[in-house]
């Protein structure tokens, strides 16, 4: 791109912001994007900032500067970088409080990011204070705030060495910054300046640049506490002060060896309880939320000490922080109660790990109060007629409450919670309170001991005898509770028949049908043997699935309930029942194969996915005994030709193909190896379909065929599987040859397929020179940061390398072939894995890479080569990078590593040097 004229740039910016024509806006945006990518954008941005014609052009220039510094600083020579720094400083020096905050933020980010990347700019903090403190303290506050925040920014690849260097510099200058902030605070009565000062201090505290020992003398922390004590302070300053004090409390967990300072901070924050009550009284929700954050952070900071002291029979002074958190849980706004949830998760985890009953008993009162308060928060609005729908904020909150209660309930005992809520049910209360108590019961129902005879039978009896005029929301929660009591019902078979009959009747009610289907699925899955006697009633309900007011997922749940019951029938009866149940879905699919079939409409009878999902649900849960002939095989034989024809007709519809593959997958799994005679037909169809349209789901299904049907006793299985692989592998490899990053699903399913073949029929995988092509693809795709795809790829490489390292004598020819190929590509693979680890993959993905590295390291040692040393030599040494000494240390430790955890830790620490 040639250097654009400034007039053209201004015209494009005007079109972007002011032109009402969307097409002109899009053209301007695209052209300006090209300008930003070009080398000329440095000069364009600088000139726009100097001319200052309007806010839009200045913002575009500032945003361009920030983006270029973050991502393209390497475009500039060293002397130009120094000029850039001086230019940014000059632009910031003339910033005033009236300047658009967005422009100030972008320019400050640009200068901060430049300072972090300029290794030649030593003591940048001191220089910035000298440059700005007498000219523009306003801009200096913004830059000093951004500097610590950007140290761990994912946009900057600073490397751990540079990060530590910068943090050391920040700590060395912390007293200078503290003094500057104190003076600024004393000299300014402007609330906006005070806000920036508090935010700046918070930023420095968060990167541990401020010493905890300096807290008593820190004027900004003192000011923040003063703001929090004053319930009349403005909201934005109150929130900033909360952030600042939360940051210093967070530091206590890592640096908590000064009891005097701990006590000072605890007393200072605990004394804010009165201010919290004032905020509640004045209905200031934002301030109440800030106090909730403070009290929760206070409790979390001292949690380990509280637990330790309590376990030793002592009381820690910070135990009161739990009371403060419970006060916030009692607030009428459930959003404020939710702020404390992480505290209770951490408390339950600490108590559970210690498994010490006297310790558990100490926290029972806290958890009882917590559950009682949560029950109040879960109450619906009295004028509502239904429960909140999925996706609704209140629905999501209730789900979080359910998960929290399941996590903490062991501290008080599920029976105790059941008893506590049953007492609520005994009172004559409004429907919303009754429903909330039932909802809490639902949360703990699966933990109720089967021997419980006091309260559960009364609750079940009350649900089954519930009058029809009961509030619909109460009836729905009762049904869901019944489903959660499935394990108790299993131990009390006398309850099963009335429960099933009640749920089948509830399928007729539009408000209850979906809940009833889900409850039926739970109960039938838990009570398979006893439910078999009621399979006829369930089959009748399934026949009427289209007449019932069921959502697609609930209809599938009904089929899963039926399948669970059918699985315990005698084989002959099961075979007939499965054919009948499958035929109900196949009839719907056959109608779609007719020439006059309507176009598919999602969620209706014309949607193939509707019938395929039900078919999948039926075969998924049948759990039939492995006998000959297999009772699921006749239904499978009925279903396969219809599903194949559906796949052929809708081969271009990815959604339908995925659902069809899923249904065939469960058919194959249900019959197991007894379906091997169908393998040639299945394989031929999959190959033809993949040739017509390369859906990755077909590769996944082929992997299922290899896993389930590779039967040595079946003479035709191995040749059919080998033929299928020969037909699928070349087009899949060709599809991925150019850009595996753009096809993560295909990478995932292809390597999953290869893993299954390696496990079940390795000879087919090693034939026709397939392995070298796969290893070349693996080396290119190693940097793919798609979790599932990377996991499948690493599993393949790990199993392959483990086979090469195996000491077993079996299949020595296969082992020799794998070893020879891996030795040929070992150095390439090792470098690809190392480069992917340090430059491309997320930290959580490195445990799978570590497993492969361990196996490749073991193979290289056996063959007398050092692939890792060669890979380290190929990695760049320009910052950000590891030093020669760090590479040597990593190499030594990695070559000695024996466990995956150890290698994972080494890779993560080494990767931080490049990020």
Short mmCIF file of N, CA and C in Angstrom, two decimals, residues 89-229:
data_model
loop_
_atom_site.label_atom_id
_atom_site.label_comp_id
_atom_site.label_asym_id
_atom_site.label_seq_id
_atom_site.Cartn_x
_atom_site.Cartn_y
_atom_site.Cartn_z
N UNK A 89 5.21 11.03 24.39
CA UNK A 89 5.32 11.89 25.57
C UNK A 89 4.83 13.30 25.24
N UNK A 90 5.23 13.79 24.09
CA UNK A 90 4.83 15.15 23.68
C UNK A 90 3.31 15.24 23.52
N UNK A 91 2.69 14.22 22.93
CA UNK A 91 1.24 14.22 22.77
C UNK A 91 0.53 14.18 24.12
N UNK A 92 1.07 13.39 25.04
CA UNK A 92 0.43 13.25 26.36
C UNK A 92 0.63 14.51 27.21
N UNK A 93 1.72 15.19 27.01
CA UNK A 93 2.00 16.40 27.82
C UNK A 93 0.93 17.47 27.62
N UNK A 94 0.33 17.51 26.43
CA UNK A 94 -0.65 18.56 26.15
C UNK A 94 -2.09 18.08 26.36
N UNK A 95 -2.24 16.85 26.90
CA UNK A 95 -3.58 16.34 27.22
C UNK A 95 -4.14 17.16 28.40
N UNK A 96 -5.42 17.47 28.35
CA UNK A 96 -6.06 18.21 29.45
C UNK A 96 -7.22 17.37 29.99
N UNK A 97 -7.73 17.73 31.18
CA UNK A 97 -8.89 16.99 31.73
C UNK A 97 -10.11 17.02 30.81
N UNK A 98 -10.15 17.96 29.86
CA UNK A 98 -11.28 18.03 28.94
C UNK A 98 -11.14 17.08 27.75
N UNK A 99 -9.93 16.53 27.57
CA UNK A 99 -9.71 15.59 26.45
C UNK A 99 -10.58 14.35 26.64
N UNK A 100 -11.02 13.80 25.53
CA UNK A 100 -11.82 12.57 25.58
C UNK A 100 -11.07 11.48 26.37
N UNK A 101 -11.71 10.87 27.37
CA UNK A 101 -11.05 9.81 28.16
C UNK A 101 -10.56 8.66 27.28
N UNK A 102 -11.28 8.37 26.20
CA UNK A 102 -10.87 7.27 25.31
C UNK A 102 -9.53 7.57 24.65
N UNK A 103 -9.32 8.82 24.25
CA UNK A 103 -8.04 9.20 23.63
C UNK A 103 -6.92 9.12 24.64
N UNK A 104 -7.16 9.62 25.86
CA UNK A 104 -6.15 9.55 26.92
C UNK A 104 -5.78 8.10 27.21
N UNK A 105 -6.79 7.24 27.30
CA UNK A 105 -6.53 5.81 27.60
C UNK A 105 -5.68 5.17 26.51
N UNK A 106 -6.03 5.41 25.24
CA UNK A 106 -5.29 4.79 24.14
C UNK A 106 -3.84 5.26 24.08
N UNK A 107 -3.62 6.55 24.27
CA UNK A 107 -2.24 7.08 24.24
C UNK A 107 -1.45 6.60 25.45
N UNK A 108 -2.09 6.53 26.60
CA UNK A 108 -1.40 6.04 27.80
C UNK A 108 -1.03 4.57 27.65
N UNK A 109 -1.95 3.81 27.08
CA UNK A 109 -1.64 2.39 26.81
C UNK A 109 -0.48 2.27 25.84
N UNK A 110 -0.46 3.10 24.82
CA UNK A 110 0.63 3.05 23.84
C UNK A 110 1.97 3.33 24.51
N UNK A 111 2.03 4.37 25.37
CA UNK A 111 3.29 4.70 26.02
C UNK A 111 3.68 3.63 27.02
N UNK A 112 2.71 3.11 27.77
CA UNK A 112 3.00 2.06 28.75
C UNK A 112 3.51 0.80 28.05
N UNK A 113 2.84 0.40 26.96
CA UNK A 113 3.27 -0.80 26.23
C UNK A 113 4.64 -0.60 25.60
N UNK A 114 4.92 0.62 25.16
CA UNK A 114 6.23 0.91 24.59
C UNK A 114 7.31 0.80 25.67
N UNK A 115 7.04 1.37 26.84
CA UNK A 115 8.01 1.31 27.95
C UNK A 115 8.31 -0.13 28.34
N UNK A 116 7.27 -0.97 28.35
CA UNK A 116 7.46 -2.37 28.73
C UNK A 116 8.30 -3.13 27.71
N UNK A 117 8.18 -2.76 26.44
CA UNK A 117 8.92 -3.47 25.38
C UNK A 117 10.31 -2.89 25.13
N UNK A 118 10.55 -1.66 25.59
CA UNK A 118 11.86 -1.01 25.35
C UNK A 118 12.85 -1.45 26.43
N UNK A 119 13.57 -2.52 26.15
CA UNK A 119 14.53 -3.01 27.15
C UNK A 119 15.66 -2.01 27.38
N UNK A 120 15.85 -1.10 26.43
CA UNK A 120 16.92 -0.10 26.58
C UNK A 120 16.49 1.08 27.46
N UNK A 121 15.18 1.17 27.74
CA UNK A 121 14.70 2.28 28.57
C UNK A 121 14.72 1.86 30.03
N UNK A 122 15.86 2.05 30.68
CA UNK A 122 15.98 1.67 32.08
C UNK A 122 15.38 2.76 32.96
N UNK A 123 14.81 2.34 34.07
CA UNK A 123 14.16 3.24 35.03
C UNK A 123 13.11 4.12 34.36
N UNK A 124 12.24 3.51 33.59
CA UNK A 124 11.21 4.27 32.88
C UNK A 124 10.26 4.95 33.87
N UNK A 125 10.01 4.32 35.02
CA UNK A 125 9.09 4.92 36.00
C UNK A 125 9.63 6.26 36.50
N UNK A 126 10.90 6.25 36.90
CA UNK A 126 11.52 7.49 37.38
C UNK A 126 11.52 8.57 36.30
N UNK A 127 11.82 8.15 35.07
CA UNK A 127 11.84 9.12 33.96
C UNK A 127 10.46 9.71 33.71
N UNK A 128 9.43 8.86 33.76
CA UNK A 128 8.08 9.34 33.51
C UNK A 128 7.65 10.36 34.57
N UNK A 129 7.99 10.07 35.83
CA UNK A 129 7.62 11.00 36.90
C UNK A 129 8.34 12.34 36.71
N UNK A 130 9.62 12.28 36.34
CA UNK A 130 10.38 13.53 36.11
C UNK A 130 9.82 14.29 34.91
N UNK A 131 9.44 13.55 33.86
CA UNK A 131 8.96 14.20 32.63
C UNK A 131 7.60 14.87 32.83
N UNK A 132 6.71 14.20 33.57
CA UNK A 132 5.33 14.65 33.62
C UNK A 132 4.93 15.41 34.89
N UNK A 133 5.60 15.14 36.01
CA UNK A 133 5.08 15.62 37.29
C UNK A 133 4.93 17.13 37.35
N UNK A 134 5.79 17.87 36.63
CA UNK A 134 5.69 19.33 36.64
C UNK A 134 4.89 19.86 35.46
N UNK A 135 4.52 18.95 34.51
CA UNK A 135 3.85 19.41 33.29
C UNK A 135 2.41 18.93 33.20
N UNK A 136 2.18 17.63 33.52
CA UNK A 136 0.84 17.09 33.34
C UNK A 136 0.63 15.88 34.25
N UNK A 137 0.30 16.18 35.52
CA UNK A 137 0.08 15.09 36.48
C UNK A 137 -1.12 14.23 36.07
N UNK A 138 -2.09 14.84 35.43
CA UNK A 138 -3.30 14.15 34.99
C UNK A 138 -2.94 12.99 34.05
N UNK A 139 -2.11 13.29 33.05
CA UNK A 139 -1.69 12.24 32.10
C UNK A 139 -0.78 11.23 32.78
N UNK A 140 0.09 11.72 33.69
CA UNK A 140 1.02 10.83 34.39
C UNK A 140 0.27 9.78 35.20
N UNK A 141 -0.81 10.17 35.86
CA UNK A 141 -1.61 9.22 36.65
C UNK A 141 -2.14 8.09 35.76
N UNK A 142 -2.58 8.47 34.55
CA UNK A 142 -3.11 7.45 33.63
C UNK A 142 -2.01 6.49 33.18
N UNK A 143 -0.84 7.01 32.84
CA UNK A 143 0.27 6.16 32.38
C UNK A 143 0.73 5.25 33.50
N UNK A 144 0.87 5.80 34.72
CA UNK A 144 1.32 4.99 35.86
C UNK A 144 0.29 3.93 36.25
N UNK A 145 -0.98 4.18 35.92
CA UNK A 145 -2.02 3.16 36.15
C UNK A 145 -1.91 2.03 35.14
N UNK A 146 -1.67 2.40 33.88
CA UNK A 146 -1.62 1.40 32.80
C UNK A 146 -0.37 0.52 32.89
N UNK A 147 0.73 1.09 33.31
CA UNK A 147 2.01 0.38 33.26
C UNK A 147 1.96 -0.96 34.00
N UNK A 148 1.52 -1.02 35.27
CA UNK A 148 1.44 -2.33 35.93
C UNK A 148 0.38 -3.25 35.32
N UNK A 149 -0.74 -2.65 34.88
CA UNK A 149 -1.83 -3.46 34.34
C UNK A 149 -1.42 -4.22 33.08
N UNK A 150 -0.52 -3.62 32.29
CA UNK A 150 -0.15 -4.20 31.01
C UNK A 150 0.95 -5.26 31.12
N UNK A 151 1.55 -5.41 32.31
CA UNK A 151 2.66 -6.37 32.46
C UNK A 151 2.23 -7.77 32.07
N UNK A 152 1.03 -8.16 32.48
CA UNK A 152 0.56 -9.52 32.19
C UNK A 152 -0.47 -9.54 31.06
N UNK A 153 -0.48 -8.50 30.24
CA UNK A 153 -1.42 -8.45 29.13
C UNK A 153 -1.12 -9.55 28.11
N UNK A 154 -2.19 -10.21 27.65
CA UNK A 154 -2.01 -11.27 26.64
C UNK A 154 -1.62 -10.68 25.29
N UNK A 155 -1.84 -9.36 25.10
CA UNK A 155 -1.50 -8.72 23.83
C UNK A 155 0.00 -8.51 23.68
N UNK A 156 0.71 -8.46 24.81
CA UNK A 156 2.16 -8.22 24.77
C UNK A 156 2.90 -9.51 25.07
N UNK A 157 3.79 -9.90 24.20
CA UNK A 157 4.62 -11.08 24.45
C UNK A 157 5.94 -10.60 25.07
N UNK A 158 5.91 -10.30 26.36
CA UNK A 158 7.09 -9.74 27.02
C UNK A 158 8.09 -10.82 27.43
N UNK A 159 7.59 -11.99 27.78
CA UNK A 159 8.47 -13.03 28.31
C UNK A 159 8.68 -12.82 29.80
N UNK A 160 8.86 -13.92 30.51
CA UNK A 160 8.98 -13.85 31.97
C UNK A 160 10.20 -13.06 32.42
N UNK A 161 11.29 -13.13 31.68
CA UNK A 161 12.49 -12.39 32.07
C UNK A 161 12.22 -10.89 32.10
N UNK A 162 11.59 -10.38 31.05
CA UNK A 162 11.29 -8.96 31.00
C UNK A 162 10.26 -8.58 32.05
N UNK A 163 9.25 -9.44 32.24
CA UNK A 163 8.24 -9.15 33.26
C UNK A 163 8.87 -9.00 34.64
N UNK A 164 9.76 -9.92 34.98
CA UNK A 164 10.42 -9.85 36.29
C UNK A 164 11.29 -8.60 36.40
N UNK A 165 11.94 -8.26 35.29
CA UNK A 165 12.78 -7.06 35.27
C UNK A 165 11.93 -5.81 35.56
N UNK A 166 10.78 -5.74 34.90
CA UNK A 166 9.88 -4.60 35.09
C UNK A 166 9.33 -4.58 36.52
N UNK A 167 8.92 -5.74 37.03
CA UNK A 167 8.37 -5.78 38.39
C UNK A 167 9.41 -5.37 39.42
N UNK A 168 10.66 -5.77 39.19
CA UNK A 168 11.74 -5.33 40.09
C UNK A 168 11.88 -3.81 40.04
N UNK A 169 11.76 -3.26 38.84
CA UNK A 169 11.85 -1.80 38.69
C UNK A 169 10.68 -1.11 39.39
N UNK A 170 9.49 -1.68 39.27
CA UNK A 170 8.34 -1.10 39.94
C UNK A 170 8.51 -1.11 41.46
N UNK A 171 8.99 -2.25 41.98
CA UNK A 171 9.19 -2.33 43.43
C UNK A 171 10.24 -1.31 43.89
N UNK A 172 11.29 -1.12 43.06
CA UNK A 172 12.35 -0.17 43.42
C UNK A 172 11.83 1.26 43.44
N UNK A 173 10.80 1.53 42.65
CA UNK A 173 10.27 2.90 42.55
C UNK A 173 8.97 3.09 43.31
N UNK A 174 8.56 2.08 44.08
CA UNK A 174 7.24 2.14 44.73
C UNK A 174 7.14 3.31 45.71
N UNK A 175 8.22 3.58 46.45
CA UNK A 175 8.15 4.67 47.42
C UNK A 175 8.02 6.03 46.72
N UNK A 176 8.71 6.18 45.60
CA UNK A 176 8.60 7.41 44.82
C UNK A 176 7.16 7.59 44.33
N UNK A 177 6.55 6.49 43.83
CA UNK A 177 5.18 6.56 43.34
C UNK A 177 4.21 6.85 44.48
N UNK A 178 4.43 6.19 45.63
CA UNK A 178 3.57 6.43 46.79
C UNK A 178 3.62 7.89 47.22
N UNK A 179 4.82 8.44 47.23
CA UNK A 179 4.98 9.85 47.61
C UNK A 179 4.28 10.75 46.59
N UNK A 180 4.46 10.44 45.30
CA UNK A 180 3.81 11.24 44.25
C UNK A 180 2.28 11.20 44.41
N UNK A 181 1.72 10.01 44.67
CA UNK A 181 0.28 9.88 44.82
C UNK A 181 -0.22 10.62 46.06
N UNK A 182 0.56 10.53 47.13
CA UNK A 182 0.19 11.23 48.37
C UNK A 182 0.15 12.74 48.13
N UNK A 183 1.19 13.27 47.46
CA UNK A 183 1.24 14.71 47.19
C UNK A 183 0.09 15.13 46.28
N UNK A 184 -0.19 14.31 45.28
CA UNK A 184 -1.30 14.61 44.37
C UNK A 184 -2.62 14.65 45.12
N UNK A 185 -2.78 13.71 46.06
CA UNK A 185 -4.01 13.65 46.86
C UNK A 185 -4.15 14.88 47.73
N UNK A 186 -3.04 15.29 48.33
CA UNK A 186 -3.07 16.47 49.23
C UNK A 186 -3.30 17.76 48.46
N UNK A 187 -2.79 17.82 47.23
CA UNK A 187 -2.84 19.08 46.47
C UNK A 187 -4.12 19.25 45.67
N UNK A 188 -4.92 18.20 45.56
CA UNK A 188 -6.11 18.27 44.71
C UNK A 188 -7.37 17.96 45.50
N UNK A 189 -8.37 18.78 45.34
CA UNK A 189 -9.69 18.53 45.93
C UNK A 189 -10.66 18.00 44.86
N UNK A 190 -10.11 17.72 43.68
CA UNK A 190 -10.93 17.28 42.54
C UNK A 190 -11.24 15.78 42.69
N UNK A 191 -12.53 15.44 42.69
CA UNK A 191 -12.93 14.03 42.84
C UNK A 191 -12.41 13.17 41.70
N UNK A 192 -12.39 13.73 40.49
CA UNK A 192 -11.91 12.98 39.32
C UNK A 192 -10.43 12.62 39.49
N UNK A 193 -9.64 13.55 40.01
CA UNK A 193 -8.21 13.28 40.25
C UNK A 193 -8.07 12.24 41.36
N UNK A 194 -8.87 12.38 42.41
CA UNK A 194 -8.83 11.41 43.51
C UNK A 194 -9.14 10.00 43.00
N UNK A 195 -10.10 9.91 42.10
CA UNK A 195 -10.46 8.61 41.51
C UNK A 195 -9.27 8.01 40.77
N UNK A 196 -8.55 8.84 39.98
CA UNK A 196 -7.39 8.34 39.24
C UNK A 196 -6.28 7.93 40.19
N UNK A 197 -6.10 8.66 41.29
CA UNK A 197 -5.05 8.33 42.27
C UNK A 197 -5.34 6.96 42.89
N UNK A 198 -6.59 6.73 43.28
CA UNK A 198 -6.96 5.44 43.90
C UNK A 198 -6.78 4.30 42.89
N UNK A 199 -7.19 4.52 41.64
CA UNK A 199 -7.04 3.48 40.62
C UNK A 199 -5.57 3.17 40.36
N UNK A 200 -4.74 4.19 40.39
CA UNK A 200 -3.31 4.00 40.18
C UNK A 200 -2.71 3.15 41.30
N UNK A 201 -3.07 3.48 42.55
CA UNK A 201 -2.56 2.70 43.68
C UNK A 201 -3.02 1.24 43.58
N UNK A 202 -4.27 1.04 43.20
CA UNK A 202 -4.79 -0.33 43.05
C UNK A 202 -3.97 -1.12 42.04
N UNK A 203 -3.66 -0.47 40.93
CA UNK A 203 -2.88 -1.12 39.88
C UNK A 203 -1.52 -1.57 40.39
N UNK A 204 -0.88 -0.74 41.19
CA UNK A 204 0.45 -1.09 41.73
C UNK A 204 0.36 -2.18 42.80
N UNK A 205 -0.71 -2.14 43.58
CA UNK A 205 -0.89 -3.18 44.60
C UNK A 205 -1.11 -4.54 43.93
N UNK A 206 -1.91 -4.54 42.86
CA UNK A 206 -2.27 -5.82 42.20
C UNK A 206 -1.07 -6.56 41.63
N UNK A 207 0.01 -5.85 41.27
CA UNK A 207 1.20 -6.54 40.76
C UNK A 207 2.24 -6.73 41.87
N UNK A 208 1.79 -6.56 43.10
CA UNK A 208 2.65 -6.77 44.29
C UNK A 208 3.86 -5.84 44.29
N UNK A 209 3.70 -4.63 43.73
CA UNK A 209 4.80 -3.67 43.73
C UNK A 209 4.87 -2.90 45.04
N UNK A 210 3.76 -2.86 45.77
CA UNK A 210 3.71 -2.17 47.05
C UNK A 210 3.90 -3.16 48.20
N UNK A 211 4.73 -2.82 49.15
CA UNK A 211 4.99 -3.71 50.29
C UNK A 211 3.82 -3.65 51.27
N UNK A 212 3.42 -4.80 51.77
CA UNK A 212 2.33 -4.87 52.75
C UNK A 212 2.71 -4.17 54.05
N UNK A 213 4.01 -4.09 54.29
CA UNK A 213 4.49 -3.45 55.53
C UNK A 213 4.21 -1.94 55.53
N UNK A 214 4.00 -1.37 54.34
CA UNK A 214 3.79 0.07 54.25
C UNK A 214 2.33 0.48 54.37
N UNK A 215 1.44 -0.50 54.60
CA UNK A 215 0.01 -0.22 54.64
C UNK A 215 -0.36 0.86 55.67
N UNK A 216 0.15 0.77 56.92
CA UNK A 216 -0.27 1.78 57.91
C UNK A 216 0.07 3.21 57.50
N UNK A 217 1.15 3.41 56.74
CA UNK A 217 1.57 4.77 56.36
C UNK A 217 1.05 5.18 54.98
N UNK A 218 0.34 4.27 54.28
CA UNK A 218 -0.06 4.55 52.91
C UNK A 218 -1.28 5.47 52.89
N UNK A 219 -1.06 6.70 52.42
CA UNK A 219 -2.12 7.72 52.46
C UNK A 219 -3.30 7.34 51.56
N UNK A 220 -3.02 6.69 50.43
CA UNK A 220 -4.10 6.37 49.49
C UNK A 220 -5.01 5.27 50.05
N UNK A 221 -4.41 4.28 50.71
CA UNK A 221 -5.22 3.23 51.35
C UNK A 221 -6.05 3.85 52.47
N UNK A 222 -5.42 4.73 53.24
CA UNK A 222 -6.17 5.43 54.29
C UNK A 222 -7.33 6.24 53.72
N UNK A 223 -7.08 6.92 52.62
CA UNK A 223 -8.14 7.69 51.96
C UNK A 223 -9.25 6.76 51.46
N UNK A 224 -8.89 5.61 50.90
CA UNK A 224 -9.88 4.66 50.39
C UNK A 224 -10.79 4.17 51.52
N UNK A 225 -10.21 3.86 52.68
CA UNK A 225 -11.01 3.43 53.82
C UNK A 225 -11.94 4.55 54.30
N UNK A 226 -11.44 5.77 54.22
CA UNK A 226 -12.26 6.92 54.61
C UNK A 226 -13.46 7.06 53.66
N UNK A 227 -13.22 6.88 52.37
CA UNK A 227 -14.30 6.93 51.38
C UNK A 227 -15.34 5.86 51.68
N UNK A 228 -14.88 4.66 52.06
CA UNK A 228 -15.79 3.55 52.32
C UNK A 228 -16.60 3.76 53.60
N UNK A 229 -16.02 4.47 54.54
CA UNK A 229 -16.76 4.74 55.78
C UNK A 229 -17.85 5.78 55.57
#
